[in-house]
Amino acid sequence: MSSFRSIEGKTFSVITLGCRVNHYESEALASMLENCGAVFNPNEAESEYSPDIIAVLTCSITSAADNKTRKILRRVRRENPSSLILACGCWAQTVSSDEAESIGVDILIGNRLKGSTLESIDRWFESKGYFLERRAEVSGNKLWDELSVDRPRMHTRAFIKIQDGCNRACSYCAVPSLRGAEVSRDPDKICEEIQSVIASGCAEIILTGIHLGGYSCCGTSLADLVRKISSIEGLRRLRFGSLEPFAVTDELLLALADSEVFCRHLHLPVQSGDDSILLSMRRGYTSKEFARITGMTKSILGDDAHISTDLIVGFPGESERAFSNSLSLLSDLGLGRVHVFPYSERRNTAAAVMDGAVGRGEIKERTSRAIGLSARLLSDYAKCWLNRTDSVLIESSEDGLASGWSEHYLKVYTADLKSTKKDVSGNVLEVCPEREVRGILLGRGVDDRYVLSSSEDQI
Ligand code: SF4
């Protein structure tokens, strides 16, 4: 078994905060620990026994995220007084050792060093529990922190991290200082990992990165990588995590369009629809250019491709006029799902010292209007899929009701009357939606085991 004897037989849990890259790193930590002979305990919160090891993938994207990380670490320490508590990632990258120790953290692992987690845990057990930290400067760091996932343990789909860091400087964002310079993963390593998660029975993979569009390694562009992955035998569905609009090229879109497994959904965070706000955000495109990018995307991937986005509400300097420019752009482009984020200042960013702060009350009022629009846009987009068959990856199935995400990234429910109510999670089913409720589709399974009846009231 492993060279880390102190870890064999230990029970462990993993708690994930933040982005999809964190979700990938959680799965990788779980793979590493389980392959070292530790025993995975998926439901830390529900179990009456404290796991020996609790790893928390932390987030520091905003001040609110910092507070949430602290709160969770304090709760975990309070409820598990004798467990080893490991804090990894973005919050762990910048917190002071004193604060971390005072909260009850035993080991701090910063970004680009998660590959050293097993060795750190082993050293902690050997040292009878002395506080340990593994952190290094990330700016300019071009090293890839090799982790790998053999099978997803906490998700039906597998996140595959292909890129880390960001060389851009959006004025509200601290990620470049937390995650470091852009670095991309060897394409062969990526394909090896995908083959192993497919062999474990996983039907869908999601490529993820901090700046996914910045992927480039050994002469392989993101478009090349899509072509390589799409030819991997047994892969049913390929998805992209968030892709910055300025990274969308026709070369990439053509590679996605040629892929038989790529799910026709792209998440392109616009953040604002007002040119003066986009300028002070340093996003690098105008509302007109964003419209051109979404138009190009629909013309190459198909008019019914789902384009979702992010909108920051209440950025410093955002007037009522600027805000309504954002709402009009979203409406005009016929986008689908819109994630709405009330602006939350992040220390050590350029935006944190900008004039023109918008009042909390105003931000709250605008956020609810933006959410209202988002609900209408999603419902309108979902209605386009009524009475049209789409494939759905079932993520949960209980008491005859199955639910999952369609290829076009819509939530779908379908009921199975004819089967013995067996769990069909992880299966990809063809479903023909008949009703739409608040952007959710209720469908009839195309093969006759799945017939919708009065399940609407169960949602
Ligand atoms: S592209 Fe901008 S928002 Fe995205 S991680 Fe980089 S700096 Fe942050």
GROMACS .gro file of C-alpha atoms in nm, residues 97-371:
model
  275
   97SER     CA    1  -0.092   3.153   1.022
   98ASP     CA    2  -0.207   3.301   1.355
   99GLU     CA    3  -0.562   3.352   1.234
  100ALA     CA    4  -0.573   3.004   1.080
  101GLU     CA    5  -0.446   2.841   1.399
  102SER     CA    6  -0.687   3.045   1.614
  103ILE     CA    7  -0.978   2.916   1.404
  104GLY     CA    8  -0.861   2.558   1.463
  105VAL     CA    9  -0.689   2.478   1.133
  106ASP     CA   10  -0.404   2.222   1.164
  107ILE     CA   11  -0.260   2.233   0.811
  108LEU     CA   12  -0.265   2.516   0.557
  109ILE     CA   13  -0.199   2.427   0.193
  110GLY     CA   14  -0.180   2.714  -0.054
  111ASN     CA   15  -0.242   2.705  -0.428
  112ARG     CA   16  -0.007   2.515  -0.662
  113LEU     CA   17   0.098   2.289  -0.370
  114LYS     CA   18  -0.204   2.060  -0.328
  115GLY     CA   19   0.004   1.777  -0.474
  116SER     CA   20   0.195   1.780  -0.141
  117THR     CA   21  -0.118   1.718   0.068
  118LEU     CA   22  -0.049   1.351   0.151
  119GLU     CA   23   0.307   1.424   0.259
  120SER     CA   24   0.184   1.713   0.478
  121ILE     CA   25  -0.083   1.498   0.644
  122ASP     CA   26   0.174   1.224   0.705
  123ARG     CA   27   0.414   1.476   0.859
  124TRP     CA   28   0.135   1.614   1.080
  125PHE     CA   29   0.058   1.268   1.220
  126GLU     CA   30   0.431   1.199   1.265
  127SER     CA   31   0.478   1.533   1.443
  128LYS     CA   32   0.185   1.458   1.680
  129GLY     CA   33  -0.017   1.747   1.548
  130TYR     CA   34   0.205   2.051   1.516
  131PHE     CA   35   0.050   2.325   1.301
  132LEU     CA   36   0.184   2.293   0.947
  133GLU     CA   37   0.176   2.521   0.645
  134ARG     CA   38   0.278   2.470   0.282
  135ARG     CA   39   0.250   2.791   0.088
  136ALA     CA   40   0.452   2.963  -0.181
  137GLU     CA   41   0.435   3.278  -0.390
  138VAL     CA   42   0.211   3.208  -0.691
  139SER     CA   43   0.263   3.518  -0.906
  140GLY     CA   44   0.493   3.418  -1.191
  141ASN     CA   45   0.469   3.053  -1.087
  142LYS     CA   46   0.455   2.850  -1.410
  143LEU     CA   47   0.460   2.508  -1.239
  144TRP     CA   48   0.162   2.273  -1.288
  145ASP     CA   49   0.044   2.116  -0.960
  146GLU     CA   50  -0.027   1.763  -1.089
  147LEU     CA   51  -0.333   1.607  -0.928
  148SER     CA   52  -0.557   1.339  -1.074
  149VAL     CA   53  -0.904   1.196  -1.036
  150ASP     CA   54  -0.964   0.827  -1.103
  151ARG     CA   55  -1.342   0.851  -1.059
  152PRO     CA   56  -1.578   1.119  -0.930
  153ARG     CA   57  -1.687   1.048  -0.570
  154MET     CA   58  -1.895   1.356  -0.493
  155HIS     CA   59  -2.053   1.428  -0.833
  156THR     CA   60  -2.232   1.237  -1.112
  157ARG     CA   61  -2.025   1.428  -1.366
  158ALA     CA   62  -1.647   1.464  -1.363
  159PHE     CA   63  -1.479   1.803  -1.351
  160ILE     CA   64  -1.145   1.790  -1.533
  161LYS     CA   65  -0.903   2.073  -1.453
  162ILE     CA   66  -0.696   2.165  -1.758
  163GLN     CA   67  -0.573   2.514  -1.670
  164ASP     CA   68  -0.485   2.726  -1.365
  165GLY     CA   69  -0.414   3.094  -1.293
  166CYS     CA   70  -0.493   3.410  -1.488
  167ASN     CA   71  -0.275   3.682  -1.643
  168ARG     CA   72  -0.563   3.927  -1.683
  169ALA     CA   73  -0.648   4.210  -1.444
  170CYS     CA   74  -1.023   4.264  -1.421
  171SER     CA   75  -1.050   4.541  -1.166
  172TYR     CA   76  -1.290   4.361  -0.926
  173CYS     CA   77  -1.105   4.028  -0.927
  174ALA     CA   78  -0.842   3.896  -0.686
  175VAL     CA   79  -0.806   3.558  -0.854
  176PRO     CA   80  -0.475   3.635  -1.033
  177SER     CA   81  -0.314   3.718  -0.696
  178LEU     CA   82  -0.459   3.400  -0.538
  179ARG     CA   83  -0.413   3.150  -0.820
  180GLY     CA   84  -0.104   3.296  -0.990
  181ALA     CA   85   0.009   3.308  -1.350
  182GLU     CA   86  -0.162   3.109  -1.625
  183VAL     CA   87  -0.040   2.751  -1.667
  184SER     CA   88  -0.188   2.470  -1.874
  185ARG     CA   89  -0.182   2.092  -1.827
  186ASP     CA   90  -0.018   1.840  -2.058
  187PRO     CA   91  -0.288   1.724  -2.307
  188ASP     CA   92  -0.184   1.359  -2.272
  189LYS     CA   93  -0.230   1.373  -1.894
  190ILE     CA   94  -0.575   1.522  -1.948
  191CYS     CA   95  -0.675   1.243  -2.186
  192GLU     CA   96  -0.539   0.974  -1.951
  193GLU     CA   97  -0.752   1.112  -1.668
  194ILE     CA   98  -1.060   1.130  -1.888
  195GLN     CA   99  -1.011   0.767  -1.994
  196SER     CA  100  -0.999   0.660  -1.630
  197VAL     CA  101  -1.317   0.847  -1.531
  198ILE     CA  102  -1.496   0.704  -1.837
  199ALA     CA  103  -1.379   0.355  -1.734
  200SER     CA  104  -1.536   0.421  -1.392
  201GLY     CA  105  -1.873   0.460  -1.568
  202CYS     CA  106  -1.893   0.839  -1.575
  203ALA     CA  107  -2.094   0.965  -1.876
  204GLU     CA  108  -2.008   1.335  -1.870
  205ILE     CA  109  -1.695   1.545  -1.821
  206ILE     CA  110  -1.667   1.921  -1.768
  207LEU     CA  111  -1.344   2.093  -1.870
  208THR     CA  112  -1.261   2.357  -1.613
  209GLY     CA  113  -0.994   2.615  -1.538
  210ILE     CA  114  -0.948   2.955  -1.382
  211HIS     CA  115  -0.921   3.109  -1.729
  212LEU     CA  116  -1.024   2.812  -1.942
  213GLY     CA  117  -0.984   3.008  -2.265
  214GLY     CA  118  -0.618   3.067  -2.180
  215TYR     CA  119  -0.543   2.697  -2.235
  216SER     CA  120  -0.235   2.631  -2.448
  217CYS     CA  121   0.021   2.357  -2.390
  218CYS     CA  122   0.295   2.197  -2.596
  219GLY     CA  123   0.153   2.351  -2.914
  220THR     CA  124  -0.197   2.225  -2.835
  221SER     CA  125  -0.466   2.494  -2.837
  222LEU     CA  126  -0.803   2.460  -2.664
  223ALA     CA  127  -0.963   2.382  -3.003
  224ASP     CA  128  -0.704   2.105  -3.062
  225LEU     CA  129  -0.772   1.969  -2.715
  226VAL     CA  130  -1.148   1.958  -2.782
  227ARG     CA  131  -1.086   1.755  -3.098
  228LYS     CA  132  -0.851   1.519  -2.910
  229ILE     CA  133  -1.095   1.464  -2.622
  230SER     CA  134  -1.398   1.427  -2.849
  231SER     CA  135  -1.237   1.122  -3.009
  232ILE     CA  136  -1.188   0.941  -2.678
  233GLU     CA  137  -1.384   0.616  -2.690
  234GLY     CA  138  -1.676   0.587  -2.449
  235LEU     CA  139  -1.715   0.958  -2.379
  236ARG     CA  140  -2.089   1.044  -2.389
  237ARG     CA  141  -2.094   1.413  -2.306
  238LEU     CA  142  -1.836   1.693  -2.298
  239ARG     CA  143  -1.910   2.026  -2.135
  240PHE     CA  144  -1.721   2.349  -2.073
  241GLY     CA  145  -1.702   2.536  -1.744
  242SER     CA  146  -1.713   2.914  -1.761
  243LEU     CA  147  -1.538   3.061  -2.068
  244GLU     CA  148  -1.440   3.429  -2.078
  245PRO     CA  149  -1.603   3.599  -2.381
  246PHE     CA  150  -1.270   3.734  -2.505
  247ALA     CA  151  -1.148   3.375  -2.540
  248VAL     CA  152  -1.421   3.276  -2.789
  249THR     CA  153  -1.274   3.228  -3.137
  250ASP     CA  154  -1.426   3.081  -3.450
  251GLU     CA  155  -1.153   2.814  -3.445
  252LEU     CA  156  -1.274   2.704  -3.100
  253LEU     CA  157  -1.642   2.723  -3.196
  254LEU     CA  158  -1.580   2.515  -3.510
  255ALA     CA  159  -1.404   2.249  -3.301
  256LEU     CA  160  -1.700   2.244  -3.061
  257ALA     CA  161  -1.947   2.229  -3.350
  258ASP     CA  162  -1.760   1.932  -3.503
  259SER     CA  163  -1.761   1.745  -3.173
  260GLU     CA  164  -2.031   1.478  -3.150
  261VAL     CA  165  -2.016   1.481  -2.771
  262PHE     CA  166  -2.000   1.853  -2.693
  263CYS     CA  167  -2.315   1.974  -2.514
  264ARG     CA  168  -2.448   2.284  -2.688
  265HIS     CA  169  -2.417   2.518  -2.390
  266LEU     CA  170  -2.159   2.787  -2.319
  267HIS     CA  171  -2.135   3.005  -2.009
  268LEU     CA  172  -1.992   3.342  -2.119
  269PRO     CA  173  -1.980   3.585  -1.821
  270VAL     CA  174  -2.059   3.936  -1.953
  271GLN     CA  175  -2.062   4.102  -1.604
  272SER     CA  176  -2.216   4.428  -1.739
  273GLY     CA  177  -2.395   4.551  -2.052
  274ASP     CA  178  -2.273   4.908  -2.016
  275ASP     CA  179  -1.958   5.016  -2.199
  276SER     CA  180  -1.834   5.261  -1.937
  277ILE     CA  181  -1.873   4.998  -1.664
  278LEU     CA  182  -1.704   4.731  -1.881
  279LEU     CA  183  -1.417   4.976  -1.924
  280SER     CA  184  -1.374   5.034  -1.550
  281MET     CA  185  -1.406   4.660  -1.494
  282ARG     CA  186  -1.120   4.619  -1.747
  283ARG     CA  187  -1.310   4.339  -1.917
  284GLY     CA  188  -1.153   4.403  -2.255
  285TYR     CA  189  -1.468   4.408  -2.468
  286THR     CA  190  -1.767   4.634  -2.532
  287SER     CA  191  -2.137   4.543  -2.527
  288LYS     CA  192  -2.131   4.545  -2.910
  289GLU     CA  193  -1.838   4.301  -2.915
  290PHE     CA  194  -2.015   4.076  -2.665
  291ALA     CA  195  -2.321   4.078  -2.891
  292ARG     CA  196  -2.098   3.985  -3.187
  293ILE     CA  197  -1.945   3.697  -2.985
  294THR     CA  198  -2.286   3.555  -2.886
  295GLY     CA  199  -2.407   3.597  -3.247
  296MET     CA  200  -2.103   3.407  -3.377
  297THR     CA  201  -2.159   3.138  -3.114
  298LYS     CA  202  -2.521   3.085  -3.219
  299SER     CA  203  -2.440   3.090  -3.589
  300ILE     CA  204  -2.177   2.817  -3.546
  301LEU     CA  205  -2.323   2.605  -3.263
  302GLY     CA  206  -2.685   2.649  -3.372
  303ASP     CA  207  -2.953   2.900  -3.293
  304ASP     CA  208  -3.086   2.686  -3.007
  305ALA     CA  209  -2.750   2.666  -2.831
  306HIS     CA  210  -2.783   2.778  -2.470
  307ILE     CA  211  -2.570   3.081  -2.382
  308SER     CA  212  -2.577   3.161  -2.012
  309THR     CA  213  -2.395   3.441  -1.838
  310ASP     CA  214  -2.300   3.626  -1.517
  311LEU     CA  215  -2.402   3.981  -1.428
  312ILE     CA  216  -2.246   4.192  -1.153
  313VAL     CA  217  -2.498   4.444  -1.014
  314GLY     CA  218  -2.395   4.764  -0.838
  315PHE     CA  219  -2.035   4.794  -0.957
  316PRO     CA  220  -1.887   5.130  -0.847
  317GLY     CA  221  -2.010   5.403  -1.080
  318GLU     CA  222  -2.311   5.204  -1.206
  319SER     CA  223  -2.588   5.458  -1.269
  320GLU     CA  224  -2.953   5.363  -1.322
  321ARG     CA  225  -2.889   5.420  -1.693
  322ALA     CA  226  -2.587   5.187  -1.693
  323PHE     CA  227  -2.790   4.921  -1.514
  324SER     CA  228  -3.073   4.938  -1.763
  325ASN     CA  229  -2.816   4.906  -2.043
  326SER     CA  230  -2.722   4.571  -1.887
  327LEU     CA  231  -3.085   4.456  -1.873
  328SER     CA  232  -3.148   4.560  -2.234
  329LEU     CA  233  -2.838   4.380  -2.361
  330LEU     CA  234  -2.941   4.056  -2.188
  331SER     CA  235  -3.297   4.083  -2.324
  332ASP     CA  236  -3.185   4.174  -2.678
  333LEU     CA  237  -2.947   3.877  -2.703
  334GLY     CA  238  -3.203   3.617  -2.593
  335LEU     CA  239  -2.966   3.460  -2.347
  336GLY     CA  240  -3.077   3.181  -2.113
  337ARG     CA  241  -2.969   3.145  -1.751
  338VAL     CA  242  -2.825   3.460  -1.592
  339HIS     CA  243  -2.639   3.429  -1.262
  340VAL     CA  244  -2.682   3.761  -1.082
  341PHE     CA  245  -2.413   3.875  -0.834
  342PRO     CA  246  -2.460   4.182  -0.614
  343TYR     CA  247  -2.124   4.362  -0.621
  344SER     CA  248  -1.919   4.261  -0.318
  345GLU     CA  249  -1.598   4.450  -0.264
  346ARG     CA  250  -1.281   4.243  -0.252
  347ARG     CA  251  -0.984   4.397  -0.068
  348ASN     CA  252  -0.662   4.451  -0.263
  349THR     CA  253  -0.849   4.499  -0.593
  350ALA     CA  254  -0.853   4.815  -0.804
  351ALA     CA  255  -1.232   4.835  -0.779
  352ALA     CA  256  -1.216   4.842  -0.396
  353VAL     CA  257  -1.076   5.197  -0.409
  354MET     CA  258  -1.294   5.325  -0.694
  355ASP     CA  259  -1.534   5.618  -0.641
  356GLY     CA  260  -1.906   5.600  -0.706
  357ALA     CA  261  -2.000   5.323  -0.462
  358VAL     CA  262  -2.365   5.218  -0.511
  359GLY     CA  263  -2.575   5.201  -0.194
  360ARG     CA  264  -2.666   4.856  -0.051
  361GLY     CA  265  -3.036   4.934  -0.081
  362GLU     CA  266  -2.993   5.028  -0.448
  363ILE     CA  267  -2.789   4.714  -0.513
  364LYS     CA  268  -3.060   4.505  -0.347
  365GLU     CA  269  -3.337   4.661  -0.555
  366ARG     CA  270  -3.145   4.624  -0.882
  367THR     CA  271  -3.048   4.266  -0.796
  368SER     CA  272  -3.413   4.166  -0.759
  369ARG     CA  273  -3.499   4.330  -1.095
  370ALA     CA  274  -3.209   4.147  -1.260
  371ILE     CA  275  -3.322   3.819  -1.103
   0.00000   0.00000   0.00000
